[in-house]
Coordinates of C-alpha atoms in Angstrom, one line a residue:
X289 CA 88.5 71.5 105.0
X290 CA 91.1 73.9 103.8
X291 CA 89.7 77.4 103.0
X292 CA 91.9 79.7 100.8
X293 CA 90.2 82.8 102.2
X294 CA 91.1 81.7 105.8
X295 CA 94.6 80.8 104.7
X296 CA 95.0 84.3 103.3
X297 CA 93.8 85.9 106.5
X298 CA 96.3 83.9 108.5
X299 CA 99.2 84.7 106.1
X300 CA 98.5 88.4 106.5
X301 CA 98.1 88.2 110.3
X302 CA 101.3 86.2 111.0
X303 CA 103.5 86.3 107.9
X304 CA 103.4 87.7 104.4
X305 CA 102.8 86.3 100.9
X306 CA 106.4 87.0 99.9
X307 CA 107.9 85.3 103.0
X308 CA 105.7 82.2 102.5
X309 CA 106.6 81.9 98.9
X310 CA 110.3 82.3 99.6
X311 CA 110.4 79.8 102.5
X312 CA 107.7 77.3 101.1
X313 CA 105.6 77.7 104.3
X314 CA 101.8 78.2 104.6
X315 CA 99.4 78.2 107.6
X316 CA 96.5 75.8 107.1
X317 CA 94.3 76.8 109.9
X318 CA 93.7 76.7 113.7
X319 CA 92.9 73.2 114.9
X320 CA 92.1 71.1 117.9
X321 CA 91.6 67.4 118.1
X322 CA 88.2 67.7 116.6
X323 CA 89.3 69.5 113.5
X324 CA 89.8 73.0 112.2
X325 CA 88.3 76.0 114.0
X326 CA 87.3 79.4 112.6
X327 CA 90.1 81.8 112.0
X328 CA 89.1 84.2 114.8
X329 CA 89.3 81.4 117.4
X330 CA 91.9 82.0 120.2
X331 CA 92.2 78.4 121.3
X332 CA 94.1 75.5 119.9
X333 CA 97.1 75.3 117.7
X334 CA 98.1 76.8 114.3
X335 CA 98.8 74.1 111.8
X336 CA 101.7 75.2 109.6
X337 CA 102.7 73.3 106.5
X338 CA 106.3 73.3 105.5
X339 CA 108.0 72.0 102.3
X340 CA 110.9 70.4 104.2
X341 CA 110.9 69.8 107.9
X342 CA 114.7 70.1 108.0
X343 CA 114.2 73.9 107.5
X344 CA 112.7 74.1 111.0
X345 CA 116.2 74.6 112.4
X346 CA 116.4 78.0 110.7
X347 CA 112.8 79.3 110.6
X348 CA 111.1 77.3 113.3
X349 CA 111.8 79.7 116.2
X350 CA 110.7 82.7 114.0
X351 CA 107.4 81.0 113.2
X352 CA 106.7 80.2 116.9
X353 CA 107.5 83.7 117.9
X354 CA 105.1 85.2 115.4
X355 CA 102.3 82.8 116.4
X356 CA 102.8 83.2 120.2
X357 CA 101.3 86.7 120.0
X358 CA 97.9 85.0 119.8
X359 CA 98.5 82.5 122.6
X360 CA 98.6 79.7 120.1
X361 CA 101.1 76.9 119.7
X362 CA 102.5 75.6 116.4
X363 CA 101.8 72.3 114.9
X364 CA 104.1 71.6 111.9
X365 CA 103.2 69.2 109.1
X366 CA 105.2 68.4 106.0
X367 CA 103.5 68.8 102.6
X368 CA 104.8 68.5 99.0
X369 CA 106.4 71.7 97.6
X370 CA 104.0 71.9 94.7
X371 CA 100.9 71.6 97.0
X372 CA 102.1 74.5 99.2
X373 CA 102.9 76.7 96.2
X374 CA 99.4 76.0 94.8
X375 CA 97.7 76.9 98.1
X376 CA 99.8 80.1 98.2
X377 CA 98.6 81.1 94.7
X378 CA 95.0 80.4 95.7
X379 CA 95.4 82.5 98.8
X380 CA 97.0 85.4 96.8
X381 CA 93.8 85.6 94.6
X382 CA 91.5 86.1 97.6
X383 CA 89.8 89.5 97.9
X384 CA 91.7 90.7 100.9
X385 CA 91.1 94.3 99.9
X386 CA 87.3 94.0 99.3
X387 CA 85.2 96.9 100.6
X388 CA 83.9 94.8 103.5
X389 CA 87.4 93.8 104.6
X390 CA 89.2 97.2 104.5
X391 CA 87.9 100.5 105.7
X392 CA 88.7 103.0 102.8
X393 CA 86.8 105.9 104.3
X394 CA 88.3 109.4 104.9
X395 CA 88.0 108.8 108.6
X396 CA 90.2 105.7 108.4
X397 CA 92.8 107.6 106.4
X398 CA 92.7 110.5 108.9
X399 CA 93.1 108.0 111.8
X400 CA 96.2 106.5 110.3
X401 CA 97.6 109.9 109.6
X402 CA 97.0 111.0 113.2
X403 CA 98.8 107.9 114.5
X404 CA 101.8 108.8 112.5
X405 CA 101.7 112.5 113.2
X406 CA 101.8 112.0 116.9
X407 CA 105.4 110.8 116.5
X408 CA 106.4 114.2 114.9
X409 CA 108.5 115.0 111.9
X410 CA 111.7 113.6 113.3
X411 CA 110.4 110.1 113.7
X412 CA 111.5 107.4 111.3
X413 CA 109.3 106.8 108.2
X414 CA 108.0 103.4 109.4
X415 CA 110.0 100.3 108.6
X416 CA 110.5 101.3 104.9
X417 CA 113.1 99.5 102.8
X418 CA 114.5 102.2 100.6
X419 CA 115.9 101.2 97.2
X420 CA 118.2 103.3 95.1
X421 CA 117.2 101.8 91.8
X422 CA 114.2 99.8 90.6
X423 CA 113.2 98.5 87.2
X424 CA 110.1 100.4 86.1
X425 CA 108.6 97.5 84.3
X426 CA 108.6 94.2 86.3
X427 CA 107.0 90.8 85.8
X428 CA 103.6 90.1 87.3
X429 CA 105.0 87.5 89.7
X430 CA 107.5 90.1 91.1
X431 CA 104.9 92.8 91.8
X432 CA 104.4 93.2 95.6
X433 CA 101.0 93.0 97.2
X434 CA 99.4 96.1 98.6
X435 CA 98.7 94.2 101.9
X436 CA 102.3 94.8 102.8
X437 CA 101.5 98.5 103.2
X438 CA 98.1 97.9 104.7
X439 CA 99.7 95.8 107.5
X440 CA 102.7 98.0 107.9
X441 CA 103.3 101.3 109.8
X442 CA 100.5 103.9 110.1
X443 CA 102.0 106.0 107.3
X444 CA 102.2 102.9 105.0
X445 CA 98.6 102.1 105.8
X446 CA 97.6 105.7 105.1
X447 CA 99.4 105.6 101.7
X448 CA 97.7 102.3 100.7
X449 CA 94.3 103.6 101.9
X450 CA 94.7 106.8 99.8
X451 CA 95.4 104.7 96.6
X452 CA 92.4 102.5 97.4
X453 CA 90.1 105.5 98.0
X454 CA 91.1 106.9 94.6
X455 CA 90.5 103.6 93.0
X456 CA 87.1 103.0 94.6
X457 CA 86.0 106.6 93.7
X458 CA 87.0 106.0 90.0
X459 CA 89.4 108.9 90.2
X460 CA 91.9 109.4 87.5
X461 CA 94.6 111.1 89.6
X462 CA 95.6 112.2 93.1
X463 CA 97.0 115.6 93.8
X464 CA 99.1 116.2 96.9
X465 CA 99.8 119.9 97.3
X466 CA 101.7 121.5 100.3
X467 CA 100.2 124.7 101.5
X468 CA 101.5 127.2 104.1
X469 CA 100.0 125.4 107.1
X470 CA 99.1 121.9 105.8
X471 CA 99.0 119.5 102.8
X472 CA 95.9 119.5 100.6
X473 CA 94.9 116.2 98.9
X474 CA 92.5 116.3 96.1
X475 CA 91.1 113.6 93.7
X476 CA 90.2 114.2 90.1
X477 CA 86.8 112.5 89.5
X478 CA 85.1 112.6 86.1
X479 CA 87.4 115.4 85.0
X480 CA 86.8 117.7 88.0
X481 CA 89.0 118.1 91.1
X482 CA 87.3 117.2 94.4
X483 CA 88.7 118.0 97.9
X484 CA 89.6 114.8 99.8
X485 CA 91.3 115.8 103.0
X486 CA 93.9 118.1 104.5
X487 CA 96.8 116.6 106.6
X488 CA 99.4 118.3 108.9
X489 CA 102.7 119.3 107.4
X490 CA 104.8 116.6 109.1
X491 CA 102.4 113.8 108.2
X492 CA 102.2 115.1 104.6
X493 CA 106.0 115.0 104.2
X494 CA 106.0 111.4 105.5
X495 CA 103.1 110.5 103.2
X496 CA 105.0 111.9 100.2
X497 CA 108.1 110.0 101.2
X498 CA 106.2 106.7 101.5
X499 CA 104.5 107.1 98.2
X500 CA 107.9 108.0 96.5
X501 CA 109.4 104.9 98.0
X502 CA 106.6 102.8 96.6
X503 CA 107.2 104.4 93.2
X504 CA 111.0 103.6 93.3
X505 CA 112.0 107.2 93.5
X506 CA 114.8 108.9 95.4
X507 CA 113.2 109.7 98.7
X508 CA 116.0 112.0 99.9
X509 CA 115.7 114.2 96.8
X510 CA 113.0 116.8 97.4
X511 CA 114.1 119.7 95.2
X512 CA 114.5 118.2 91.7
X513 CA 111.6 116.8 89.7
X514 CA 111.2 113.1 89.6
X515 CA 109.0 110.4 87.9
X516 CA 108.2 106.9 89.1
X517 CA 105.7 104.1 88.8
X518 CA 103.7 102.4 91.6
X519 CA 102.8 98.8 90.9
X520 CA 100.9 96.7 93.3
X521 CA 98.8 93.6 93.3
X522 CA 95.3 94.0 94.7
X523 CA 92.5 91.4 94.9
X524 CA 94.1 89.5 92.0
X525 CA 94.4 92.6 89.9
X526 CA 97.1 95.1 89.1
X527 CA 97.2 98.7 90.4
X528 CA 99.5 100.8 88.3
X529 CA 100.1 104.5 89.0
X530 CA 102.4 107.1 87.3
X531 CA 103.8 109.5 90.0
X532 CA 105.5 112.8 89.3
X533 CA 106.9 115.3 91.8
X534 CA 108.2 118.8 91.6
X535 CA 109.2 121.6 94.0
X536 CA 106.4 124.1 94.8
X537 CA 106.3 127.3 96.9
X538 CA 105.8 125.5 100.2
X539 CA 107.4 122.1 99.4
X540 CA 107.3 119.1 97.2
X541 CA 104.1 118.6 95.3
X542 CA 103.0 115.5 93.5
X543 CA 100.5 114.1 91.0
X544 CA 99.7 110.4 91.0
X545 CA 97.9 109.2 87.9
X546 CA 95.9 106.0 88.0
X547 CA 96.4 104.1 84.7
X548 CA 94.2 101.6 82.9
X549 CA 95.4 98.1 83.4
X550 CA 92.5 96.0 81.9
X551 CA 93.0 94.9 78.3
X552 CA 89.3 94.5 78.0
X553 CA 88.9 98.3 78.0
X554 CA 91.2 98.7 75.0
X555 CA 88.5 97.9 72.4
X556 CA 86.9 100.3 70.0
X557 CA 83.5 98.7 70.5
X558 CA 83.7 99.6 74.3
X559 CA 85.3 103.0 73.8
X560 CA 83.2 104.5 71.0
X561 CA 79.5 103.9 71.3
X562 CA 78.6 105.8 68.1
X563 CA 78.4 103.2 65.3
X564 CA 78.9 105.8 62.5
X565 CA 82.1 107.2 64.1
X566 CA 83.4 103.7 64.9
X567 CA 82.8 102.6 61.3
X568 CA 84.4 105.8 59.8
X569 CA 87.5 105.3 62.0
X570 CA 87.9 101.6 61.1
X571 CA 88.0 102.3 57.3
X572 CA 91.4 104.0 57.3
X573 CA 92.7 101.5 60.0
X574 CA 91.8 98.5 57.8
X575 CA 93.6 100.1 54.8
X576 CA 96.9 99.7 56.7
X577 CA 98.3 102.9 55.2
X578 CA 97.8 106.6 55.7
X579 CA 97.7 109.0 58.7
X580 CA 95.2 108.8 61.5
X581 CA 95.3 111.6 64.1
X582 CA 93.4 111.5 67.4
X583 CA 92.8 115.0 68.7
X584 CA 91.7 116.2 72.1
X585 CA 92.6 118.1 75.2
X586 CA 94.3 116.7 78.3
X587 CA 92.7 113.7 80.1
X588 CA 90.1 112.8 77.4
X589 CA 91.5 109.3 76.6
X590 CA 93.5 110.0 73.4
X591 CA 96.1 107.4 74.2
X592 CA 93.5 104.8 75.1
X593 CA 91.9 105.3 71.7
X594 CA 95.2 104.9 70.0
X595 CA 95.9 101.7 71.9
X596 CA 92.5 100.3 71.0
X597 CA 93.2 101.1 67.3
X598 CA 96.4 99.1 67.5
X599 CA 94.6 96.2 69.1
X600 CA 92.4 96.1 66.0
X601 CA 95.3 95.3 63.7
X602 CA 97.7 93.5 66.0
X603 CA 98.9 90.2 64.5
X604 CA 102.0 88.1 64.0
X605 CA 102.1 89.2 60.4
X606 CA 102.7 92.9 61.1
X607 CA 105.5 94.9 62.8
X608 CA 104.0 97.5 65.1
X609 CA 106.2 100.0 66.9
X610 CA 105.1 102.8 69.3
X611 CA 107.1 105.8 70.5
X612 CA 105.7 107.2 73.8
X613 CA 106.5 109.3 76.8
X614 CA 105.7 107.7 79.1
X615 CA 104.6 104.2 78.3
X616 CA 101.2 104.0 80.1
X617 CA 100.1 100.5 79.3
X618 CA 101.9 97.4 78.2
X619 CA 100.7 96.0 74.9
X620 CA 101.6 92.3 74.4
X621 CA 103.2 91.6 71.0
X622 CA 103.9 95.3 70.2
X623 CA 107.3 96.9 70.4
X624 CA 107.0 100.0 72.7
X625 CA 109.8 102.5 73.0
X626 CA 110.0 105.2 75.7
X627 CA 111.4 108.5 74.5
X628 CA 113.2 111.0 76.8
X629 CA 112.0 114.6 76.5
X630 CA 114.9 116.9 76.2
X631 CA 117.5 114.1 76.1
X632 CA 119.4 112.5 73.3
X633 CA 116.6 110.0 72.6
X634 CA 113.8 112.5 71.8
X635 CA 110.8 111.7 69.6
X636 CA 112.3 112.8 66.3
X637 CA 115.6 110.9 66.8
X638 CA 113.8 107.7 67.8
X639 CA 111.2 107.9 65.0
X640 CA 114.0 108.2 62.4
X641 CA 115.7 105.1 63.9
X642 CA 112.4 103.2 64.0
X643 CA 111.6 103.9 60.4
X644 CA 114.9 102.5 59.3
X645 CA 113.7 99.2 60.7
X646 CA 110.8 99.2 58.2
X647 CA 107.8 98.7 60.5
X648 CA 104.3 98.3 59.1
X649 CA 102.6 100.5 61.7
X650 CA 104.0 103.4 63.8
X651 CA 102.2 105.1 66.7
X652 CA 103.2 108.1 68.7
X653 CA 101.0 109.4 71.5
X654 CA 101.7 113.1 70.7
X655 CA 102.9 115.2 67.8
X656 CA 105.5 117.4 69.5
X657 CA 106.6 119.8 66.7
X658 CA 107.1 120.3 63.0
X659 CA 110.0 117.9 62.7
X660 CA 108.0 115.1 64.3
X661 CA 105.0 115.8 62.0
X662 CA 107.2 115.8 58.9
X663 CA 108.7 112.4 59.8
X664 CA 105.2 111.0 60.4
X665 CA 103.7 112.3 57.2
X666 CA 106.7 111.0 55.2
X667 CA 106.2 107.6 56.8
X668 CA 102.5 107.6 55.9
X669 CA 103.3 108.6 52.3
X670 CA 105.6 105.6 52.0
X671 CA 102.7 103.2 52.6
X672 CA 102.8 102.7 56.3
X673 CA 100.0 103.2 58.8
X674 CA 100.8 106.1 61.2
X675 CA 98.7 106.9 64.2
X676 CA 99.4 110.0 66.3
X677 CA 97.8 112.1 69.0
X678 CA 97.6 115.9 68.9
X679 CA 96.3 118.6 71.4
X680 CA 93.4 120.4 69.8
X681 CA 89.8 121.3 71.0
X682 CA 88.1 119.8 67.9
X683 CA 88.7 118.2 64.5
X684 CA 88.8 121.4 62.6
X685 CA 91.3 122.9 65.0
X686 CA 93.4 119.8 64.6
X687 CA 93.4 120.2 60.9
X688 CA 94.4 123.8 61.3
X689 CA 97.4 122.8 63.5
X690 CA 98.4 120.2 60.9
X691 CA 98.3 122.7 58.1
X692 CA 100.2 125.2 60.2
X693 CA 103.2 122.8 60.4
X694 CA 104.1 123.6 56.8
X695 CA 102.5 120.6 55.0
X696 CA 101.4 121.2 51.5
X697 CA 97.8 120.7 50.3
X698 CA 98.8 117.9 47.9
X699 CA 100.7 116.0 50.6
X700 CA 97.7 116.2 53.0
X701 CA 95.4 114.8 50.3
X702 CA 97.8 112.0 49.5
X703 CA 98.0 110.9 53.1
X704 CA 94.6 109.2 52.7
X705 CA 93.8 109.5 56.4
X706 CA 91.4 110.9 59.0
X707 CA 91.3 113.1 62.1
X708 CA 89.2 111.9 65.1
X709 CA 88.5 114.4 67.8
X710 CA 87.1 113.3 71.2
X711 CA 85.9 114.8 74.4
X712 CA 84.4 113.4 77.6
X713 CA 81.2 114.6 79.2
X714 CA 79.8 113.6 82.6
X715 CA 76.9 111.2 82.9
X716 CA 74.0 112.2 85.1
X717 CA 73.6 110.1 88.3
X718 CA 70.4 108.1 87.7
X719 CA 69.8 107.7 91.5
X720 CA 69.4 111.4 92.5
X721 CA 68.8 113.3 89.2
X722 CA 65.4 114.9 88.6
X723 CA 63.4 115.2 85.4
X724 CA 61.9 118.4 83.9
X725 CA 60.7 119.6 80.5
X726 CA 63.0 121.3 78.0
X727 CA 62.8 125.1 78.5
X728 CA 63.0 127.7 75.7
X729 CA 66.6 128.6 76.5
X730 CA 67.5 124.9 76.5
X731 CA 65.9 124.4 73.1
X732 CA 67.7 127.4 71.6
X733 CA 71.0 126.1 73.0
X734 CA 70.8 122.4 72.1
X735 CA 68.3 122.3 69.2
X736 CA 65.9 119.9 71.1
X737 CA 62.1 120.2 71.1
X738 CA 60.5 122.6 73.5
X739 CA 58.9 120.6 76.3
X740 CA 60.7 117.3 75.7
X741 CA 61.8 115.5 78.9
X742 CA 65.3 116.2 80.2
X743 CA 67.2 115.2 83.4
X744 CA 68.9 117.7 85.7
X745 CA 71.8 116.8 88.0
X746 CA 71.3 117.3 91.7
X747 CA 74.7 118.9 92.5
X748 CA 75.2 119.9 96.1
X749 CA 77.4 122.5 97.7
X750 CA 80.0 121.4 100.3
X751 CA 77.7 122.5 103.1
X752 CA 74.8 120.6 101.7
X753 CA 76.9 117.5 101.2
X754 CA 78.1 117.7 104.9
X755 CA 74.6 118.1 106.1
X756 CA 73.2 115.2 104.1
X757 CA 76.1 113.0 105.1
X758 CA 75.3 113.6 108.7
X759 CA 71.7 112.9 108.1
X760 CA 72.4 109.7 106.1
X761 CA 70.6 111.0 103.1
X762 CA 73.6 111.7 100.8
X763 CA 73.4 109.8 97.5
X764 CA 75.6 106.7 97.8
X765 CA 76.3 106.6 94.1
X766 CA 77.6 110.1 93.3
X767 CA 78.2 111.4 96.9
X768 CA 76.3 114.6 96.0
X769 CA 78.2 115.5 92.9
X770 CA 75.2 114.8 90.6
X771 CA 77.3 113.0 88.1
X772 CA 78.8 109.5 88.0
X773 CA 81.1 108.4 85.2
X774 CA 81.9 109.9 81.8
X775 CA 81.0 109.1 78.2
X776 CA 82.8 110.1 75.0
X777 CA 81.6 112.4 72.2
X778 CA 83.4 112.3 68.9
X779 CA 83.7 113.8 65.5
X780 CA 85.7 112.5 62.6
X781 CA 87.0 114.1 59.4
X782 CA 88.4 112.3 56.4
X783 CA 91.4 114.0 54.7
X784 CA 89.7 114.4 51.3
X785 CA 90.5 116.9 48.6
X786 CA 87.3 118.8 49.3
X787 CA 88.1 119.1 53.1
X788 CA 91.7 120.3 52.4
X789 CA 90.5 122.9 49.9
X790 CA 88.0 124.2 52.4
X791 CA 90.7 124.3 55.1
X792 CA 93.1 126.3 53.0
X793 CA 90.5 128.9 52.1
X794 CA 89.2 129.1 55.7
X795 CA 92.7 129.7 57.0
X796 CA 92.7 132.9 55.1
X797 CA 89.0 133.8 55.5
X798 CA 87.4 133.2 58.9
X799 CA 83.9 133.7 57.3
X800 CA 84.4 130.3 55.6
X801 CA 84.5 128.4 58.9
X802 CA 80.8 127.7 59.1
X803 CA 80.7 126.5 55.5
X804 CA 83.6 124.3 56.4
X805 CA 82.0 122.8 59.5
X806 CA 78.8 122.1 57.7
X807 CA 80.5 120.4 54.8
X808 CA 83.2 118.2 56.3
X809 CA 81.2 116.2 58.9
X810 CA 79.5 113.2 57.3
X811 CA 75.9 112.7 58.4
X812 CA 76.2 115.3 61.1
X813 CA 78.9 113.5 63.0
X814 CA 80.3 116.2 65.3
X815 CA 80.8 116.5 69.1
X816 CA 78.1 119.1 69.8
X817 CA 75.6 117.0 67.8
X818 CA 76.6 113.9 69.7
X819 CA 76.3 115.7 73.0
X820 CA 72.9 117.0 72.1
X821 CA 71.7 113.4 71.5
X822 CA 73.0 112.4 74.9
X823 CA 71.0 115.3 76.4
X824 CA 67.9 114.0 74.5
X825 CA 68.5 110.5 75.7
X826 CA 68.8 111.8 79.3
X827 CA 72.4 110.5 79.7
X828 CA 73.9 113.9 80.3
X829 CA 72.6 117.4 81.1
X830 CA 72.1 120.7 79.4
X831 CA 74.8 122.1 81.7
X832 CA 77.3 119.6 80.3
X833 CA 76.4 120.6 76.7
X834 CA 76.9 124.3 77.6
X835 CA 80.2 123.5 79.2
X836 CA 81.4 121.6 76.1
X837 CA 80.3 124.4 73.8
X838 CA 82.1 127.1 75.9
X839 CA 85.3 125.1 75.8
X840 CA 85.4 124.8 72.1
X841 CA 88.3 127.1 71.1
X842 CA 87.3 129.7 68.5
X843 CA 88.6 128.8 65.1
X844 CA 90.6 129.4 63.1
X845 CA 93.6 130.4 65.3
X846 CA 96.4 132.6 64.2
X847 CA 98.6 130.7 61.8

């Protein structure tokens, strides 16, 4: 009986998926007269199906040479072209990169690095095929499989294992930073940077070159900043990373950002758990006119929220255009335009061109100045729905920034929009956290009842993590961090006449700020209140509430 999983293992041992597709060849299994044997058998012959036996004159010797390494002989059979392609597709969907099949540990990464580092800096960078140019956005059937790196040279294997380690750790980005005596690699998990490993200088340079080649960047250019995109298939899914490089004090440094590729995550019901906030945001979206601003700091999911809002109104009856830099996720049915910062096609120039095409909905992932804001507000006042992101610590600070861009009070009121501010707080690991009663200082800080049950994260120092790891007692869920995953907290403000009036007065009198904050949030919808509820529900900790409160920028800023 033909087993797609066994076929996949044979393909990766002797050939590759790309080669089998191109030559219409597929290994079916190892057989003897009594039928197929397990894949790990070393006796018998390898049955290879080929779409046309006449091709054996050109590829037969190559197949025999590859198979002879395992002391097997080849048995060729002819199968219909369609059947072979179907089997190849089934094999490509197998979980070759499952955790039980590939070792993604730090030790495996270090072992691959050591194998490469023994060859020294002057050795070739594996059998890499360098390309001068590559299309950043390619079709799904053209995306290479990550197994090509896992089965390649030691440095290619190390590059693939680094990406898999970041993916399995739910990291959002990878930092590769050359130091005076080595290269430091760190992962950003749940918003905080965690040390991963340090590698020798020569191996670090090769690792950087291999990753740049995977991203379609110029490997030879190490002094100028570059940007690229890594796209690979993995276990039937897509791995998409945005890679940027720049020259640092001791060499080329890089940040690799792992992007969301699942469309299921781009849904307001999954992103925003607070029913009141979600309902308040959907009201201006459903009106299909006005200005909606999503505010937040870096790495809090502003673009994801904007994408989810667009998914709410996407239909064949509407023309939706986005202007982004860079385009992080492909939205089917929506026109996405990538701007070039500092070039001729900047945000303002592209927005002016887009508006002449009369779209129904316009989205830009960041307001980059007064000119961009003026164009967006004019578009909103003309009856379009405009969505935009802005960097601000909270909703009131976002309103302050909007007002500082020279917009009049009457124009802000006429926009008929809303400002949503969001932050991410870490969730306590349920496996290792401990419970204790709310202390007096906790109650004064969060407003919770004295003595109510709270959960405290069991965060370990580096020495404690190493000790528990050796003893086998380290928490397998959070690896001693104390937190696993993040959850959003939100606040939303409607651009009403009352809110704008408060804003104008508070911009001239800081004492009005507290009256403003108490007045503009409907039913107490604000980030600190939402975080306090998460502490009460034992989802996050008092320490996270304190960190959020400290990070709230004092308002109002100098206008």
